[in-house]
Tab-separated table of C-alpha atoms in Angstrom:
chain	number	residue	atom	x	y	z
A	251	UNK	CA	70.825	87.702	87.705
A	252	UNK	CA	71.473	83.974	87.741
A	253	UNK	CA	74.618	82.164	88.810
A	254	UNK	CA	75.383	81.196	85.202
A	255	UNK	CA	75.282	84.876	84.182
A	256	UNK	CA	78.658	85.601	85.763
A	257	UNK	CA	81.460	85.948	83.212
A	258	UNK	CA	84.758	84.063	83.124
A	259	UNK	CA	86.757	87.073	84.294
A	260	UNK	CA	86.041	89.429	87.181
A	261	UNK	CA	87.974	92.607	87.911
A	262	UNK	CA	87.403	93.727	91.490
A	263	UNK	CA	88.059	96.983	93.244
A	264	UNK	CA	89.496	96.672	96.759
A	265	UNK	CA	88.635	99.523	99.144
A	266	UNK	CA	84.884	99.888	99.546
A	267	UNK	CA	84.123	96.771	97.490
A	268	UNK	CA	85.878	93.856	99.180
A	269	UNK	CA	87.361	95.632	102.197
A	270	UNK	CA	86.186	98.329	104.576
A	271	UNK	CA	89.520	100.083	105.034
A	272	UNK	CA	88.155	103.492	106.053
A	273	UNK	CA	89.018	103.097	109.771
A	274	UNK	CA	92.711	102.568	108.983
A	275	UNK	CA	92.757	105.292	106.344
A	276	UNK	CA	91.085	107.703	108.769
A	277	UNK	CA	93.574	106.851	111.511
A	278	UNK	CA	96.458	107.588	109.129
A	279	UNK	CA	94.850	110.816	107.911
A	280	UNK	CA	94.273	112.004	111.469
A	281	UNK	CA	97.847	111.154	112.471
A	282	UNK	CA	99.086	113.145	109.483
A	283	UNK	CA	96.869	116.095	110.350
A	284	UNK	CA	97.946	116.015	113.999
A	285	UNK	CA	101.611	116.131	112.974
A	286	UNK	CA	100.772	119.183	110.879
A	287	UNK	CA	99.013	120.845	113.802
A	288	UNK	CA	95.539	120.426	112.346
A	289	UNK	CA	92.250	119.085	113.684
A	290	UNK	CA	91.332	115.461	112.938
A	291	UNK	CA	89.003	114.664	110.056
A	292	UNK	CA	87.445	111.455	111.406
A	293	UNK	CA	86.124	108.357	109.686
A	294	UNK	CA	83.010	109.804	108.084
A	295	UNK	CA	84.841	112.573	106.249
A	296	UNK	CA	87.592	110.190	105.228
A	297	UNK	CA	85.028	107.831	103.684
A	298	UNK	CA	83.952	110.674	101.380
A	299	UNK	CA	87.533	111.294	100.252
A	300	UNK	CA	88.561	107.718	99.365
A	301	UNK	CA	88.682	106.456	95.805
A	302	UNK	CA	91.248	108.278	93.671
A	303	UNK	CA	94.510	107.201	95.247
A	304	UNK	CA	96.535	108.216	98.294
A	305	UNK	CA	97.648	111.593	96.923
A	306	UNK	CA	94.072	112.728	96.299
A	307	UNK	CA	93.075	111.544	99.773
A	308	UNK	CA	95.883	113.626	101.288
A	309	UNK	CA	94.994	116.695	99.210
A	310	UNK	CA	91.340	116.446	100.208
A	311	UNK	CA	92.268	116.067	103.864
A	312	UNK	CA	94.542	119.106	103.702
A	313	UNK	CA	91.769	121.166	102.108
A	314	UNK	CA	89.066	119.558	104.282
A	315	UNK	CA	87.050	119.314	101.076
A	316	UNK	CA	86.423	116.829	98.281
A	317	UNK	CA	87.373	119.216	95.493
A	318	UNK	CA	89.765	121.941	96.692
A	319	UNK	CA	89.003	125.282	95.063
A	320	UNK	CA	92.679	126.051	94.495
A	321	UNK	CA	95.718	123.788	94.309
A	322	UNK	CA	97.864	123.745	97.429
A	323	UNK	CA	101.621	124.038	97.762
A	324	UNK	CA	103.213	120.961	96.168
A	325	UNK	CA	106.104	120.787	98.597
A	326	UNK	CA	103.768	120.908	101.566
A	327	UNK	CA	101.521	118.246	99.997
A	328	UNK	CA	104.564	116.041	99.351
A	329	UNK	CA	105.537	116.328	103.014
A	330	UNK	CA	101.996	115.577	104.149
A	331	UNK	CA	101.832	112.559	101.859
A	332	UNK	CA	105.035	111.165	103.380
A	333	UNK	CA	103.509	111.564	106.844
A	334	UNK	CA	100.369	109.791	105.682
A	335	UNK	CA	102.339	106.891	104.190
A	336	UNK	CA	104.285	106.423	107.406
A	337	UNK	CA	101.124	106.500	109.506
A	338	UNK	CA	99.263	104.114	107.224
A	339	UNK	CA	102.132	101.632	107.303
A	340	UNK	CA	101.970	101.776	111.103
A	341	UNK	CA	98.250	100.927	111.010
A	342	UNK	CA	99.158	97.719	109.123
A	343	UNK	CA	95.525	97.103	108.146
A	344	UNK	CA	94.682	96.390	111.776
A	345	UNK	CA	91.171	97.835	111.606
A	346	UNK	CA	90.350	96.884	107.991
A	347	UNK	CA	87.795	94.116	107.507
A	348	UNK	CA	86.248	92.171	104.657
A	349	UNK	CA	82.664	93.056	103.888
A	350	UNK	CA	80.115	90.369	104.725
A	351	UNK	CA	79.689	88.935	101.241
A	352	UNK	CA	83.309	89.169	100.131
A	353	UNK	CA	84.673	85.810	101.256
A	354	UNK	CA	81.679	83.730	100.059
A	355	UNK	CA	81.926	85.503	96.715
A	356	UNK	CA	85.643	84.809	96.358
A	357	UNK	CA	85.166	81.180	97.359
A	358	UNK	CA	82.435	80.810	94.754
A	359	UNK	CA	84.670	82.399	92.134
A	360	UNK	CA	87.424	79.915	92.876
A	361	UNK	CA	84.942	77.027	92.753
A	362	UNK	CA	83.826	78.213	89.322
A	363	UNK	CA	87.475	78.547	88.238
A	364	UNK	CA	86.881	82.197	87.385
A	365	UNK	CA	89.810	84.473	86.611
A	366	UNK	CA	89.942	87.136	89.314
A	367	UNK	CA	92.038	90.295	89.491
A	368	UNK	CA	92.276	93.247	91.852
A	369	UNK	CA	92.184	96.646	90.146
A	370	UNK	CA	92.646	99.382	92.728
A	371	UNK	CA	93.856	102.959	92.894
A	372	UNK	CA	95.572	102.096	96.185
A	373	UNK	CA	99.411	102.188	96.003
A	374	UNK	CA	101.055	98.767	95.611
A	375	UNK	CA	103.008	99.067	98.857
A	376	UNK	CA	99.680	98.987	100.707
A	377	UNK	CA	97.706	96.686	98.394
A	378	UNK	CA	99.719	93.477	98.634
A	379	UNK	CA	100.192	93.535	102.441
A	380	UNK	CA	96.469	94.146	102.953
A	381	UNK	CA	95.507	91.227	100.693
A	382	UNK	CA	97.895	88.986	102.608
A	383	UNK	CA	96.763	90.135	106.045
A	384	UNK	CA	93.116	89.494	105.193
A	385	UNK	CA	93.945	86.084	103.711
A	386	UNK	CA	92.592	86.749	100.220
A	387	UNK	CA	95.739	87.190	98.098
A	388	UNK	CA	95.469	83.568	96.940
A	389	UNK	CA	92.218	84.212	95.091
A	390	UNK	CA	93.698	86.604	92.538
A	391	UNK	CA	95.648	85.801	89.414
A	392	UNK	CA	96.690	89.430	89.011
A	393	UNK	CA	96.844	92.620	91.031
A	394	UNK	CA	96.971	96.084	89.494
A	395	UNK	CA	97.528	98.913	91.965
A	396	UNK	CA	97.309	102.664	91.670
A	397	UNK	CA	100.973	103.005	90.747
A	398	UNK	CA	101.326	99.901	88.557
A	399	UNK	CA	101.062	101.750	85.245
A	400	UNK	CA	102.971	104.807	84.102
A	401	UNK	CA	102.446	106.868	80.968
A	402	UNK	CA	105.189	107.938	78.554
A	403	UNK	CA	105.746	111.135	80.553
A	404	UNK	CA	106.048	109.237	83.824
A	405	UNK	CA	102.611	110.164	85.137
A	406	UNK	CA	100.575	107.507	86.925
A	407	UNK	CA	97.685	105.969	84.964
A	408	UNK	CA	94.815	104.678	87.082
A	409	UNK	CA	91.047	104.173	86.989
A	410	UNK	CA	88.949	105.449	85.253
A	411	UNK	CA	91.560	105.204	82.495
A	412	UNK	CA	90.737	101.972	80.622
A	413	UNK	CA	94.443	101.130	80.339
A	414	UNK	CA	94.463	100.444	84.067
A	415	UNK	CA	91.783	97.768	83.699
A	416	UNK	CA	93.327	96.439	80.494
A	417	UNK	CA	96.612	95.816	82.321
A	418	UNK	CA	94.786	93.437	84.664
A	419	UNK	CA	93.298	91.554	81.716
A	420	UNK	CA	96.711	91.343	80.074
A	421	UNK	CA	98.244	89.921	83.244
A	422	UNK	CA	95.440	87.363	83.483
A	423	UNK	CA	95.713	86.500	79.797
A	424	UNK	CA	91.986	87.170	79.499
A	425	UNK	CA	90.097	88.690	76.554
A	426	UNK	CA	88.263	91.946	77.139
A	427	UNK	CA	84.884	90.501	76.187
A	428	UNK	CA	85.151	87.928	78.988
A	429	UNK	CA	85.222	90.468	81.833
A	430	UNK	CA	83.130	92.546	84.191
A	431	UNK	CA	84.293	95.250	86.587
A	432	UNK	CA	82.899	95.224	90.135
A	433	UNK	CA	83.363	98.308	92.287
A	434	UNK	CA	81.829	100.957	94.475
A	435	UNK	CA	82.608	104.295	92.817
A	436	UNK	CA	82.563	106.343	89.674
A	437	UNK	CA	86.181	105.421	88.944
A	438	UNK	CA	85.190	101.767	88.660
A	439	UNK	CA	82.036	102.277	86.634
A	440	UNK	CA	83.530	104.854	84.282
A	441	UNK	CA	86.660	102.744	83.883
A	442	UNK	CA	84.524	99.793	82.803
A	443	UNK	CA	82.556	101.969	80.399
A	444	UNK	CA	85.752	103.407	78.929
A	445	UNK	CA	87.004	99.874	78.294
A	446	UNK	CA	83.650	98.722	76.935
A	447	UNK	CA	82.863	96.079	79.562
A	448	UNK	CA	79.858	95.693	81.907
A	449	UNK	CA	80.022	97.031	85.451
A	450	UNK	CA	78.516	96.024	88.780
A	451	UNK	CA	78.275	98.553	91.607
A	452	UNK	CA	77.910	97.803	95.302
A	453	UNK	CA	75.837	100.203	97.382
A	454	UNK	CA	77.831	100.081	100.619
A	455	UNK	CA	81.236	101.437	99.601
A	456	UNK	CA	82.914	104.785	99.071
A	457	UNK	CA	81.127	106.640	96.293
A	458	UNK	CA	82.317	110.066	97.465
A	459	UNK	CA	78.876	111.327	98.437
A	460	UNK	CA	77.302	110.576	95.051
A	461	UNK	CA	74.728	107.753	94.816
A	462	UNK	CA	76.461	104.982	92.914
A	463	UNK	CA	73.398	104.632	90.662
A	464	UNK	CA	74.116	108.095	89.246
A	465	UNK	CA	77.159	106.704	87.422
A	466	UNK	CA	74.997	104.284	85.442
A	467	UNK	CA	76.366	100.838	86.294
A	468	UNK	CA	74.853	97.859	84.506
A	469	UNK	CA	73.855	96.257	87.799
A	470	UNK	CA	73.649	97.356	91.427
A	471	UNK	CA	73.849	94.971	94.405
A	472	UNK	CA	73.699	95.386	98.168
A	473	UNK	CA	75.923	92.346	98.767
A	474	UNK	CA	78.314	90.502	96.465
A	475	UNK	CA	76.533	87.209	97.142
A	476	UNK	CA	73.571	88.568	95.154
A	477	UNK	CA	75.671	87.873	92.072
A	478	UNK	CA	75.930	84.152	92.819
């Protein structure tokens, strides 16, 4: 892939693509579990559970499994989620770090005058502060978080629903055929496919125990600078 092959518009996932946030997420999960009288999960398990929003992360931690066999009690899950939110706010992104190639890639995108947007399943109350703390908010013309889009019945719409990605393009004022999606998981790759745009997958993120190649991205890279 040559430098001139990059499109005008790039939609980027956050956790596992630009930022290694698993240490903070694991700390919040373990604080939640401790308050519920349960054993800690640890970073490695938490990495497997990241990718479908905070609620799914909490549900997986409560079940100690990626796909719980039976749904848990909603009231209990609501309480656990509130504990998780409080704990994650307290972490304040302290242990989250940009991946090695992230900053050079963003700098190159700005130099090329590319249109960049964040498209993440992370709740907005955590997304914006993390972008600011890591000093990368200025690179993005739009940010779409996991709770930015609601359906007619009030349910949250997020990746891999193509409407989630389309909202980012609408906010950028960018045509669909100008964009690629770059991410680390099936939600990113399937979201791009559902919208009809190419996808790039990174190998180092949170693909929930499934090799990212199994989702059929158009390209796979070990570092974002390979795209430059």
